């Protein structure tokens, strides 16, 4: 049987269609007719063996396979742009799209400064940041170039990833200012939390996993009364008096109006980054900016797996 190789042009067409979210708009940008676009995408779907997208109210919605091929198509676009730059013999700016998955603490606290500096140095690179929890970030890693998580877990065995521990901090307890514990300034024993209402992040959160691991390791079983999706929701629940919550000390400046108490024993939180061994030039440039910003007083430990 003949080996039918995938036509790279199909990936490029699909990348434009997925990015546009609309076949008519994609056809205009590619200077093709909509029937021509539909025909080429049908060829790609037949080659893959499953749908690339579903039709929604506002256009097309990529399937998980569609998302994976979309990312590959954009990498192909980036590679072609770099090849054209080399062929022209000019010092053009880096082009392409950088796909970043980040836990909410990373996305809210660590990344904004890095993204701002990176954009100033590389304005031609398009940045796409998806804020998810740490577990989701690892599960969806194949669709991204950089994965920021709040754990120290190893990458999956047999895959070609590098992992870098960016910094270590501690998890603190958040209290409303009128809480009886708010006036104290000594670390609070974890055993004191067994009979209080607690507001937890959703399953998969790095903060939640770190607290549960530490308390269960100490033989404690804290109640799971309330679960909130995202840091902001936890803060608002604590402000409203629903219960006490947990947060990274790294986020302390954003806990406006709330009191942060240290815990005893301390619960360590690690901010880590995963990226591919064969990282593209845009990823390498981003890593350079990130390390430059973290270099002041923060040692980075690189671990190869």
Short mmCIF file of C-alpha atoms in Angstrom, two decimals:
data_model
loop_
_atom_site.label_atom_id
_atom_site.label_comp_id
_atom_site.label_asym_id
_atom_site.label_seq_id
_atom_site.Cartn_x
_atom_site.Cartn_y
_atom_site.Cartn_z
CA UNK A 1 0.00 0.00 0.00
CA UNK A 2 1.31 3.43 -0.90
CA UNK A 3 2.34 5.74 1.92
CA UNK A 4 0.12 8.82 1.65
CA UNK A 5 1.97 11.62 3.40
CA UNK A 6 0.04 14.48 4.94
CA UNK A 7 0.00 17.60 2.77
CA UNK A 8 1.50 20.44 4.89
CA UNK A 9 -0.73 22.91 3.05
CA UNK A 10 -3.74 21.30 4.72
CA UNK A 11 -2.32 22.09 8.14
CA UNK A 12 -1.69 25.71 7.13
CA UNK A 13 -5.26 26.08 5.86
CA UNK A 14 -6.65 24.50 9.02
CA UNK A 15 -4.54 26.76 11.25
CA UNK A 16 -6.04 29.81 9.56
CA UNK A 17 -9.58 28.41 9.73
CA UNK A 18 -9.29 27.48 13.43
CA UNK A 19 -7.76 30.83 14.30
CA UNK A 20 -10.49 32.70 12.44
CA UNK A 21 -13.27 30.58 13.91
CA UNK A 22 -15.19 31.04 10.69
CA UNK A 23 -14.68 29.41 7.28
CA UNK A 24 -15.83 32.51 5.39
CA UNK A 25 -13.29 34.73 7.15
CA UNK A 26 -10.56 32.12 6.65
CA UNK A 27 -11.35 31.98 2.92
CA UNK A 28 -11.01 35.76 2.65
CA UNK A 29 -7.64 35.77 4.43
CA UNK A 30 -6.34 32.93 2.25
CA UNK A 31 -7.78 34.44 -0.96
CA UNK A 32 -9.79 31.28 -1.59
CA UNK A 33 -13.48 30.52 -1.91
CA UNK A 34 -15.36 29.03 1.03
CA UNK A 35 -16.16 25.83 -0.93
CA UNK A 36 -12.43 25.46 -1.61
CA UNK A 37 -11.67 25.80 2.11
CA UNK A 38 -14.38 23.28 3.01
CA UNK A 39 -13.05 20.81 0.42
CA UNK A 40 -9.47 21.04 1.75
CA UNK A 41 -10.59 20.63 5.35
CA UNK A 42 -12.66 17.61 4.34
CA UNK A 43 -9.47 16.12 2.86
CA UNK A 44 -7.64 16.72 6.14
CA UNK A 45 -10.48 15.18 8.17
CA UNK A 46 -10.48 12.11 5.94
CA UNK A 47 -6.71 11.84 6.35
CA UNK A 48 -6.98 12.13 10.14
CA UNK A 49 -10.03 9.92 10.44
CA UNK A 50 -12.07 12.09 12.79
CA UNK A 51 -13.73 15.53 12.80
CA UNK A 52 -11.61 18.65 13.19
CA UNK A 53 -14.45 20.88 14.32
CA UNK A 54 -18.10 21.21 15.19
CA UNK A 55 -20.33 24.04 14.06
CA UNK A 56 -21.42 26.45 16.78
CA UNK A 57 -23.62 29.52 16.87
CA UNK A 58 -20.75 31.86 16.02
CA UNK A 59 -18.71 29.67 13.70
CA UNK A 60 -16.63 26.56 14.12
CA UNK A 61 -15.43 25.01 17.39
CA UNK A 62 -12.31 22.80 17.10
CA UNK A 63 -12.39 19.29 18.56
CA UNK A 64 -9.45 18.11 20.74
CA UNK A 65 -7.84 16.63 17.60
CA UNK A 66 -8.56 19.88 15.80
CA UNK A 67 -6.81 21.87 18.53
CA UNK A 68 -3.73 19.64 18.37
CA UNK A 69 -3.48 19.99 14.58
CA UNK A 70 -4.14 23.73 14.86
CA UNK A 71 -1.10 24.10 17.12
CA UNK A 72 1.02 22.05 14.70
CA UNK A 73 -0.18 24.20 11.81
CA UNK A 74 0.86 27.36 13.62
CA UNK A 75 4.27 25.87 14.37
CA UNK A 76 4.58 25.16 10.67
CA UNK A 77 3.67 28.80 9.96
CA UNK A 78 6.33 29.93 12.40
CA UNK A 79 8.94 27.62 10.86
CA UNK A 80 8.15 28.87 7.36
CA UNK A 81 8.40 32.48 8.51
CA UNK A 82 11.83 31.79 10.03
CA UNK A 83 12.95 30.02 6.85
CA UNK A 84 11.83 32.98 4.74
CA UNK A 85 13.76 35.32 7.01
CA UNK A 86 16.91 33.23 6.62
CA UNK A 87 16.51 33.07 2.86
CA UNK A 88 16.14 36.82 2.64
CA UNK A 89 19.35 37.19 4.60
CA UNK A 90 17.85 39.89 6.84
CA UNK A 91 17.69 40.33 10.58
CA UNK A 92 13.94 40.24 10.82
CA UNK A 93 12.09 39.88 14.09
CA UNK A 94 11.01 36.49 15.34
CA UNK A 95 7.48 35.64 14.21
CA UNK A 96 4.92 33.04 15.15
CA UNK A 97 2.61 32.18 18.01
CA UNK A 98 3.62 31.09 21.49
CA UNK A 99 1.04 28.95 23.30
CA UNK A 100 1.26 29.12 27.08
CA UNK A 101 -0.73 27.16 29.67
CA UNK A 102 -0.46 28.55 33.19
CA UNK A 103 -1.96 27.81 36.55
CA UNK A 104 -4.03 30.72 37.81
CA UNK A 105 -1.41 31.84 40.34
CA UNK A 106 1.22 31.88 37.61
CA UNK A 107 -1.10 33.66 35.16
CA UNK A 108 -2.12 36.27 37.72
CA UNK A 109 1.13 36.96 39.52
CA UNK A 110 4.27 35.71 37.79
CA UNK A 111 3.50 36.03 34.09
CA UNK A 112 2.24 39.61 33.53
CA UNK A 113 5.67 41.21 34.03
CA UNK A 114 7.34 38.56 31.88
CA UNK A 115 4.74 38.89 29.12
CA UNK A 116 5.09 42.66 29.08
CA UNK A 117 8.88 42.55 28.80
CA UNK A 118 8.76 39.79 26.17
CA UNK A 119 6.28 41.75 24.04
CA UNK A 120 8.53 44.81 24.12
CA UNK A 121 11.50 42.76 22.95
CA UNK A 122 9.64 40.54 20.45
CA UNK A 123 6.52 42.41 19.29
CA UNK A 124 6.03 40.18 16.23
CA UNK A 125 5.37 37.06 18.32
CA UNK A 126 1.70 36.48 19.12
CA UNK A 127 1.10 35.31 22.71
CA UNK A 128 -1.80 33.06 23.70
CA UNK A 129 -2.16 32.35 27.43
CA UNK A 130 -4.69 29.87 28.81
CA UNK A 131 -5.32 30.05 32.57
CA UNK A 132 -6.14 26.59 33.94
CA UNK A 133 -5.22 24.70 37.09
CA UNK A 134 -1.99 22.76 37.38
CA UNK A 135 -3.51 19.35 36.69
CA UNK A 136 -5.28 20.61 33.56
CA UNK A 137 -2.08 22.29 32.36
CA UNK A 138 -0.22 18.98 32.49
CA UNK A 139 -3.05 17.05 30.85
CA UNK A 140 -3.25 19.54 27.95
CA UNK A 141 0.52 19.93 27.57
CA UNK A 142 0.71 18.64 23.98
CA UNK A 143 -1.16 21.71 22.76
CA UNK A 144 1.27 24.20 24.32
CA UNK A 145 4.88 25.35 24.14
CA UNK A 146 5.27 26.39 27.79
CA UNK A 147 3.42 24.95 30.80
CA UNK A 148 3.51 26.81 34.14
CA UNK A 149 2.36 24.73 37.12
CA UNK A 150 2.38 24.88 40.92
CA UNK A 151 3.96 21.55 41.72
CA UNK A 152 7.24 19.71 41.57
CA UNK A 153 5.98 16.60 39.80
CA UNK A 154 8.13 14.98 37.14
CA UNK A 155 7.06 15.12 33.48
CA UNK A 156 5.55 11.89 32.09
CA UNK A 157 8.12 9.13 31.69
CA UNK A 158 9.47 8.71 28.19
CA UNK A 159 8.55 12.16 26.93
CA UNK A 160 11.13 14.72 25.94
CA UNK A 161 10.43 17.57 28.33
CA UNK A 162 12.61 19.71 30.55
CA UNK A 163 11.33 20.94 33.89
CA UNK A 164 12.59 24.00 35.70
CA UNK A 165 11.76 24.97 39.27
CA UNK A 166 11.30 28.73 39.08
CA UNK A 167 10.83 29.51 42.78
CA UNK A 168 9.65 28.12 46.08
CA UNK A 169 7.32 29.88 48.49
CA UNK A 170 4.82 28.94 51.20
CA UNK A 171 1.06 28.63 51.38
CA UNK A 172 -0.72 30.90 53.86
CA UNK A 173 -4.19 30.89 55.40
CA UNK A 174 -6.52 33.73 54.39
CA UNK A 175 -8.82 35.23 57.01
CA UNK A 176 -11.25 38.16 57.04
CA UNK A 177 -9.91 41.06 59.16
CA UNK A 178 -12.59 40.59 61.84
CA UNK A 179 -11.75 36.92 62.45
CA UNK A 180 -10.48 36.12 66.00
CA UNK A 181 -7.24 34.69 64.56
CA UNK A 182 -6.51 37.81 62.50
CA UNK A 183 -4.81 39.67 65.38
CA UNK A 184 -2.25 36.91 66.01
CA UNK A 185 1.10 36.90 64.25
CA UNK A 186 2.52 33.48 65.09
CA UNK A 187 2.23 30.46 62.77
CA UNK A 188 -1.09 28.66 63.09
CA UNK A 189 -0.89 24.89 63.73
CA UNK A 190 -2.55 22.82 61.04
CA UNK A 191 -4.39 20.91 63.75
CA UNK A 192 -6.42 24.06 64.49
CA UNK A 193 -8.06 23.81 61.06
CA UNK A 194 -9.89 20.54 61.61
CA UNK A 195 -13.03 22.16 63.02
CA UNK A 196 -13.36 25.33 60.89
CA UNK A 197 -15.11 26.04 57.61
CA UNK A 198 -12.63 26.10 54.73
CA UNK A 199 -12.94 27.41 51.19
CA UNK A 200 -10.96 25.25 48.78
CA UNK A 201 -9.84 25.68 45.20
CA UNK A 202 -11.21 23.21 42.67
CA UNK A 203 -9.71 19.73 42.25
CA UNK A 204 -6.45 19.94 40.31
CA UNK A 205 -5.34 23.21 41.89
CA UNK A 206 -1.69 23.25 42.95
CA UNK A 207 -2.51 25.06 46.19
CA UNK A 208 -5.21 22.56 47.08
CA UNK A 209 -3.02 19.55 46.27
CA UNK A 210 -0.14 20.91 48.37
CA UNK A 211 -2.37 21.53 51.40
CA UNK A 212 -4.07 18.14 51.18
CA UNK A 213 -0.74 16.35 50.80
CA UNK A 214 0.71 18.14 53.85
CA UNK A 215 -2.32 17.64 56.09
CA UNK A 216 -2.92 14.02 55.14
CA UNK A 217 0.77 13.35 55.67
CA UNK A 218 0.29 14.69 59.20
CA UNK A 219 -2.71 12.40 59.74
CA UNK A 220 -5.24 15.24 59.43
CA UNK A 221 -8.40 15.20 57.36
CA UNK A 222 -9.65 18.72 56.76
CA UNK A 223 -13.30 19.21 55.76
CA UNK A 224 -14.12 20.00 52.13
CA UNK A 225 -17.16 22.20 52.71
CA UNK A 226 -16.79 24.69 49.89
CA UNK A 227 -15.00 24.55 46.53
CA UNK A 228 -14.41 27.56 44.30
CA UNK A 229 -12.92 27.74 40.82
CA UNK A 230 -10.10 30.26 40.78
CA UNK A 231 -8.19 32.46 43.20
CA UNK A 232 -10.53 35.41 42.92
CA UNK A 233 -13.55 33.31 43.92
CA UNK A 234 -11.75 31.99 47.00
CA UNK A 235 -10.80 35.51 48.08
CA UNK A 236 -14.34 36.80 47.65
CA UNK A 237 -15.75 33.83 49.61
CA UNK A 238 -13.36 34.57 52.49
CA UNK A 239 -14.28 38.27 52.41
CA UNK A 240 -17.95 37.31 52.56
CA UNK A 241 -17.36 35.22 55.69
CA UNK A 242 -18.05 31.86 54.07
CA UNK A 243 -14.90 30.36 55.53
CA UNK A 244 -11.10 30.51 55.55
CA UNK A 245 -9.03 29.91 52.42
CA UNK A 246 -5.53 29.11 51.24
CA UNK A 247 -3.30 31.18 49.01
CA UNK A 248 0.29 31.40 47.88
CA UNK A 249 2.45 33.81 49.88
CA UNK A 250 3.60 34.92 46.44
CA UNK A 251 0.06 36.28 45.93
CA UNK A 252 -0.09 38.08 49.27
CA UNK A 253 -0.07 41.55 47.75
CA UNK A 254 -3.28 40.73 45.87
CA UNK A 255 -5.22 39.58 48.91
CA UNK A 256 -6.46 43.12 49.57
CA UNK A 257 -8.42 43.47 52.78
CA UNK A 258 -7.61 39.94 53.95
CA UNK A 259 -5.21 38.75 56.61
CA UNK A 260 -2.59 36.09 55.78
CA UNK A 261 -1.43 33.75 58.54
CA UNK A 262 1.59 31.46 58.35
CA UNK A 263 1.01 27.77 58.99
CA UNK A 264 2.91 25.32 61.18
CA UNK A 265 4.44 23.21 59.81
CA UNK A 266 5.00 25.30 56.70
CA UNK A 267 3.50 24.03 53.43
CA UNK A 268 5.95 24.51 50.58
CA UNK A 269 4.65 25.55 47.17
CA UNK A 270 6.76 25.17 44.03
CA UNK A 271 6.28 27.13 40.84
CA UNK A 272 7.61 25.03 37.96
CA UNK A 273 7.87 25.29 34.20
CA UNK A 274 7.81 22.56 31.54
CA UNK A 275 9.03 23.02 27.98
CA UNK A 276 10.21 20.75 25.18
CA UNK A 277 13.83 19.76 24.66
CA UNK A 278 13.50 20.85 21.01
CA UNK A 279 11.99 24.21 21.96
CA UNK A 280 11.45 26.56 19.01
CA UNK A 281 13.22 29.97 18.81
CA UNK A 282 10.19 31.83 20.19
CA UNK A 283 10.14 29.58 23.26
CA UNK A 284 13.89 30.01 23.74
CA UNK A 285 13.48 33.78 23.57
CA UNK A 286 10.69 33.67 26.17
CA UNK A 287 12.84 31.53 28.48
CA UNK A 288 15.61 34.11 28.20
CA UNK A 289 13.30 36.93 29.32
CA UNK A 290 11.82 34.83 32.12
CA UNK A 291 15.21 33.86 33.53
CA UNK A 292 16.43 37.44 33.32
CA UNK A 293 13.48 38.64 35.43
CA UNK A 294 13.81 35.82 37.96
CA UNK A 295 17.59 36.14 38.22
CA UNK A 296 17.47 38.93 40.82
CA UNK A 297 17.77 37.04 44.08
CA UNK A 298 16.10 33.85 42.85
CA UNK A 299 18.13 30.77 41.96
CA UNK A 300 16.60 28.51 39.34
CA UNK A 301 17.15 24.77 39.44
CA UNK A 302 16.98 23.03 36.07
CA UNK A 303 16.20 19.32 36.09
CA UNK A 304 16.40 17.16 32.98
CA UNK A 305 14.14 14.13 32.69
#
